[in-house]
């Protein structure tokens, strides 16, 4: 059985390849802008990923939350830092965010399980 992390990454990669194969200049530029926005700059990657996680939580985008959780995990961000970031996103977003918070916790646990 494919785990949650592999399933998400496989689907994301497959669909990104399909989207980018359309050779649409606007979509390619948006994808490139997104990639470059989270690169090292005046803010370090860790800070940018945590900012992305807060924004994604508030906007209730589960795919985006998963993406930023995984990027945070790869950056070595601690569980405590992620949980504090999610708490800020939940505070700002309100109780409507709680179902997304549950899925975020579940995905973070899957990331931790894959590390072992």
PDB file of C-alpha atoms in Angstrom:
ATOM      1  CA  UNK A   1       0.000   0.000   0.000  1.00  0.00           C
ATOM      2  CA  UNK A   2       1.319   3.425  -0.961  1.00  0.00           C
ATOM      3  CA  UNK A   3       1.647   5.698   2.038  1.00  0.00           C
ATOM      4  CA  UNK A   4       0.172   9.202   2.238  1.00  0.00           C
ATOM      5  CA  UNK A   5       3.448  10.960   1.463  1.00  0.00           C
ATOM      6  CA  UNK A   6       4.287   8.851  -1.603  1.00  0.00           C
ATOM      7  CA  UNK A   7       0.715   9.083  -2.860  1.00  0.00           C
ATOM      8  CA  UNK A   8       0.687  12.881  -2.574  1.00  0.00           C
ATOM      9  CA  UNK A   9       4.087  13.278  -4.229  1.00  0.00           C
ATOM     10  CA  UNK A  10       3.288  10.880  -7.070  1.00  0.00           C
ATOM     11  CA  UNK A  11       0.006  12.609  -7.864  1.00  0.00           C
ATOM     12  CA  UNK A  12       1.555  16.080  -7.601  1.00  0.00           C
ATOM     13  CA  UNK A  13       4.452  15.185  -9.905  1.00  0.00           C
ATOM     14  CA  UNK A  14       2.180  13.474 -12.453  1.00  0.00           C
ATOM     15  CA  UNK A  15      -0.232  16.386 -12.630  1.00  0.00           C
ATOM     16  CA  UNK A  16       2.511  19.032 -12.677  1.00  0.00           C
ATOM     17  CA  UNK A  17       4.100  17.211 -15.629  1.00  0.00           C
ATOM     18  CA  UNK A  18       0.761  17.168 -17.459  1.00  0.00           C
ATOM     19  CA  UNK A  19       0.107  20.833 -16.761  1.00  0.00           C
ATOM     20  CA  UNK A  20       3.585  21.952 -17.811  1.00  0.00           C
ATOM     21  CA  UNK A  21       3.499  19.794 -20.953  1.00  0.00           C
ATOM     22  CA  UNK A  22       0.694  22.026 -22.256  1.00  0.00           C
ATOM     23  CA  UNK A  23       3.407  24.602 -22.947  1.00  0.00           C
ATOM     24  CA  UNK A  24       1.289  27.466 -21.615  1.00  0.00           C
ATOM     25  CA  UNK A  25       3.527  30.462 -20.962  1.00  0.00           C
ATOM     26  CA  UNK A  26       1.370  31.917 -18.165  1.00  0.00           C
ATOM     27  CA  UNK A  27       1.204  28.624 -16.240  1.00  0.00           C
ATOM     28  CA  UNK A  28       4.940  28.029 -16.658  1.00  0.00           C
ATOM     29  CA  UNK A  29       5.667  31.520 -15.353  1.00  0.00           C
ATOM     30  CA  UNK A  30       3.381  31.028 -12.340  1.00  0.00           C
ATOM     31  CA  UNK A  31       5.088  27.720 -11.486  1.00  0.00           C
ATOM     32  CA  UNK A  32       8.510  29.361 -11.898  1.00  0.00           C
ATOM     33  CA  UNK A  33       7.506  32.338  -9.760  1.00  0.00           C
ATOM     34  CA  UNK A  34       6.311  29.994  -7.027  1.00  0.00           C
ATOM     35  CA  UNK A  35       9.598  28.071  -7.108  1.00  0.00           C
ATOM     36  CA  UNK A  36      11.692  31.236  -7.013  1.00  0.00           C
ATOM     37  CA  UNK A  37       9.616  32.863  -4.260  1.00  0.00           C
ATOM     38  CA  UNK A  38      10.564  30.090  -1.837  1.00  0.00           C
ATOM     39  CA  UNK A  39      14.275  30.100  -2.714  1.00  0.00           C
ATOM     40  CA  UNK A  40      16.848  31.499  -0.302  1.00  0.00           C
ATOM     41  CA  UNK A  41      16.782  35.305  -0.278  1.00  0.00           C
ATOM     42  CA  UNK A  42      16.493  38.085   2.273  1.00  0.00           C
ATOM     43  CA  UNK A  43      14.430  35.534   4.223  1.00  0.00           C
ATOM     44  CA  UNK A  44      15.844  32.072   4.686  1.00  0.00           C
ATOM     45  CA  UNK A  45      14.033  29.022   3.283  1.00  0.00           C
ATOM     46  CA  UNK A  46      12.902  27.934   6.749  1.00  0.00           C
ATOM     47  CA  UNK A  47      11.109  31.225   7.374  1.00  0.00           C
ATOM     48  CA  UNK A  48       9.545  31.200   3.915  1.00  0.00           C
ATOM     49  CA  UNK A  49       8.217  27.660   4.362  1.00  0.00           C
ATOM     50  CA  UNK A  50       6.683  28.540   7.725  1.00  0.00           C
ATOM     51  CA  UNK A  51       5.089  31.648   6.203  1.00  0.00           C
ATOM     52  CA  UNK A  52       3.752  29.487   3.377  1.00  0.00           C
ATOM     53  CA  UNK A  53       2.385  27.034   5.928  1.00  0.00           C
ATOM     54  CA  UNK A  54       0.527  29.772   7.815  1.00  0.00           C
ATOM     55  CA  UNK A  55      -0.926  31.238   4.619  1.00  0.00           C
ATOM     56  CA  UNK A  56      -1.939  27.807   3.327  1.00  0.00           C
ATOM     57  CA  UNK A  57      -3.587  26.962   6.640  1.00  0.00           C
ATOM     58  CA  UNK A  58      -5.562  30.208   6.667  1.00  0.00           C
ATOM     59  CA  UNK A  59      -6.589  29.670   3.026  1.00  0.00           C
ATOM     60  CA  UNK A  60      -7.548  26.050   3.860  1.00  0.00           C
ATOM     61  CA  UNK A  61      -5.574  24.554   0.989  1.00  0.00           C
ATOM     62  CA  UNK A  62      -4.801  20.989   2.066  1.00  0.00           C
ATOM     63  CA  UNK A  63      -2.449  20.332  -0.870  1.00  0.00           C
ATOM     64  CA  UNK A  64      -0.541  23.523  -0.101  1.00  0.00           C
ATOM     65  CA  UNK A  65      -0.357  22.633   3.593  1.00  0.00           C
ATOM     66  CA  UNK A  66       1.066  19.209   2.678  1.00  0.00           C
ATOM     67  CA  UNK A  67       3.595  20.782   0.337  1.00  0.00           C
ATOM     68  CA  UNK A  68       4.819  23.243   2.982  1.00  0.00           C
ATOM     69  CA  UNK A  69       4.857  20.574   5.690  1.00  0.00           C
ATOM     70  CA  UNK A  70       7.054  18.378   3.530  1.00  0.00           C
ATOM     71  CA  UNK A  71       9.338  21.272   2.573  1.00  0.00           C
ATOM     72  CA  UNK A  72       9.566  22.218   6.265  1.00  0.00           C
ATOM     73  CA  UNK A  73      10.425  18.639   7.150  1.00  0.00           C
ATOM     74  CA  UNK A  74      13.198  18.613   4.520  1.00  0.00           C
ATOM     75  CA  UNK A  75      14.533  21.909   5.920  1.00  0.00           C
ATOM     76  CA  UNK A  76      14.872  20.274   9.339  1.00  0.00           C
ATOM     77  CA  UNK A  77      12.155  22.336  10.963  1.00  0.00           C
ATOM     78  CA  UNK A  78      11.178  20.789  14.278  1.00  0.00           C
ATOM     79  CA  UNK A  79       7.786  19.411  15.227  1.00  0.00           C
ATOM     80  CA  UNK A  80       7.477  22.164  17.843  1.00  0.00           C
ATOM     81  CA  UNK A  81       8.112  24.880  15.232  1.00  0.00           C
ATOM     82  CA  UNK A  82       5.545  23.354  12.878  1.00  0.00           C
ATOM     83  CA  UNK A  83       2.935  23.004  15.611  1.00  0.00           C
ATOM     84  CA  UNK A  84       3.440  26.611  16.697  1.00  0.00           C
ATOM     85  CA  UNK A  85       3.131  27.736  13.078  1.00  0.00           C
ATOM     86  CA  UNK A  86      -0.072  25.726  12.643  1.00  0.00           C
ATOM     87  CA  UNK A  87      -1.428  27.225  15.853  1.00  0.00           C
ATOM     88  CA  UNK A  88      -0.891  30.735  14.469  1.00  0.00           C
ATOM     89  CA  UNK A  89      -2.594  29.768  11.204  1.00  0.00           C
ATOM     90  CA  UNK A  90      -5.524  28.336  13.148  1.00  0.00           C
ATOM     91  CA  UNK A  91      -5.780  31.436  15.329  1.00  0.00           C
ATOM     92  CA  UNK A  92      -5.826  33.696  12.274  1.00  0.00           C
ATOM     93  CA  UNK A  93      -8.081  31.435  10.220  1.00  0.00           C
ATOM     94  CA  UNK A  94     -10.513  30.623  13.011  1.00  0.00           C
ATOM     95  CA  UNK A  95     -12.278  27.419  13.927  1.00  0.00           C
ATOM     96  CA  UNK A  96     -13.177  26.702  10.292  1.00  0.00           C
ATOM     97  CA  UNK A  97      -9.502  25.744   9.884  1.00  0.00           C
ATOM     98  CA  UNK A  98      -9.711  22.902  12.432  1.00  0.00           C
ATOM     99  CA  UNK A  99     -10.514  20.120   9.896  1.00  0.00           C
ATOM    100  CA  UNK A 100      -7.464  21.217   7.871  1.00  0.00           C
ATOM    101  CA  UNK A 101      -5.417  21.303  11.067  1.00  0.00           C
ATOM    102  CA  UNK A 102      -6.354  17.663  11.697  1.00  0.00           C
ATOM    103  CA  UNK A 103      -5.182  16.658   8.227  1.00  0.00           C
ATOM    104  CA  UNK A 104      -1.993  18.678   8.706  1.00  0.00           C
ATOM    105  CA  UNK A 105      -1.223  16.840  11.956  1.00  0.00           C
ATOM    106  CA  UNK A 106      -1.885  13.523  10.246  1.00  0.00           C
ATOM    107  CA  UNK A 107       0.430  14.399   7.326  1.00  0.00           C
ATOM    108  CA  UNK A 108       3.201  15.631   9.629  1.00  0.00           C
ATOM    109  CA  UNK A 109       3.027  12.303  11.483  1.00  0.00           C
ATOM    110  CA  UNK A 110       3.311  10.488   8.141  1.00  0.00           C
ATOM    111  CA  UNK A 111       6.404  12.552   7.329  1.00  0.00           C
ATOM    112  CA  UNK A 112       7.914  11.680  10.704  1.00  0.00           C
ATOM    113  CA  UNK A 113       7.098   7.985  10.190  1.00  0.00           C
ATOM    114  CA  UNK A 114       8.807   8.022   6.757  1.00  0.00           C
ATOM    115  CA  UNK A 115      11.954   9.465   8.287  1.00  0.00           C
ATOM    116  CA  UNK A 116      12.433   6.463  10.579  1.00  0.00           C
TER     117      UNK A 116
END
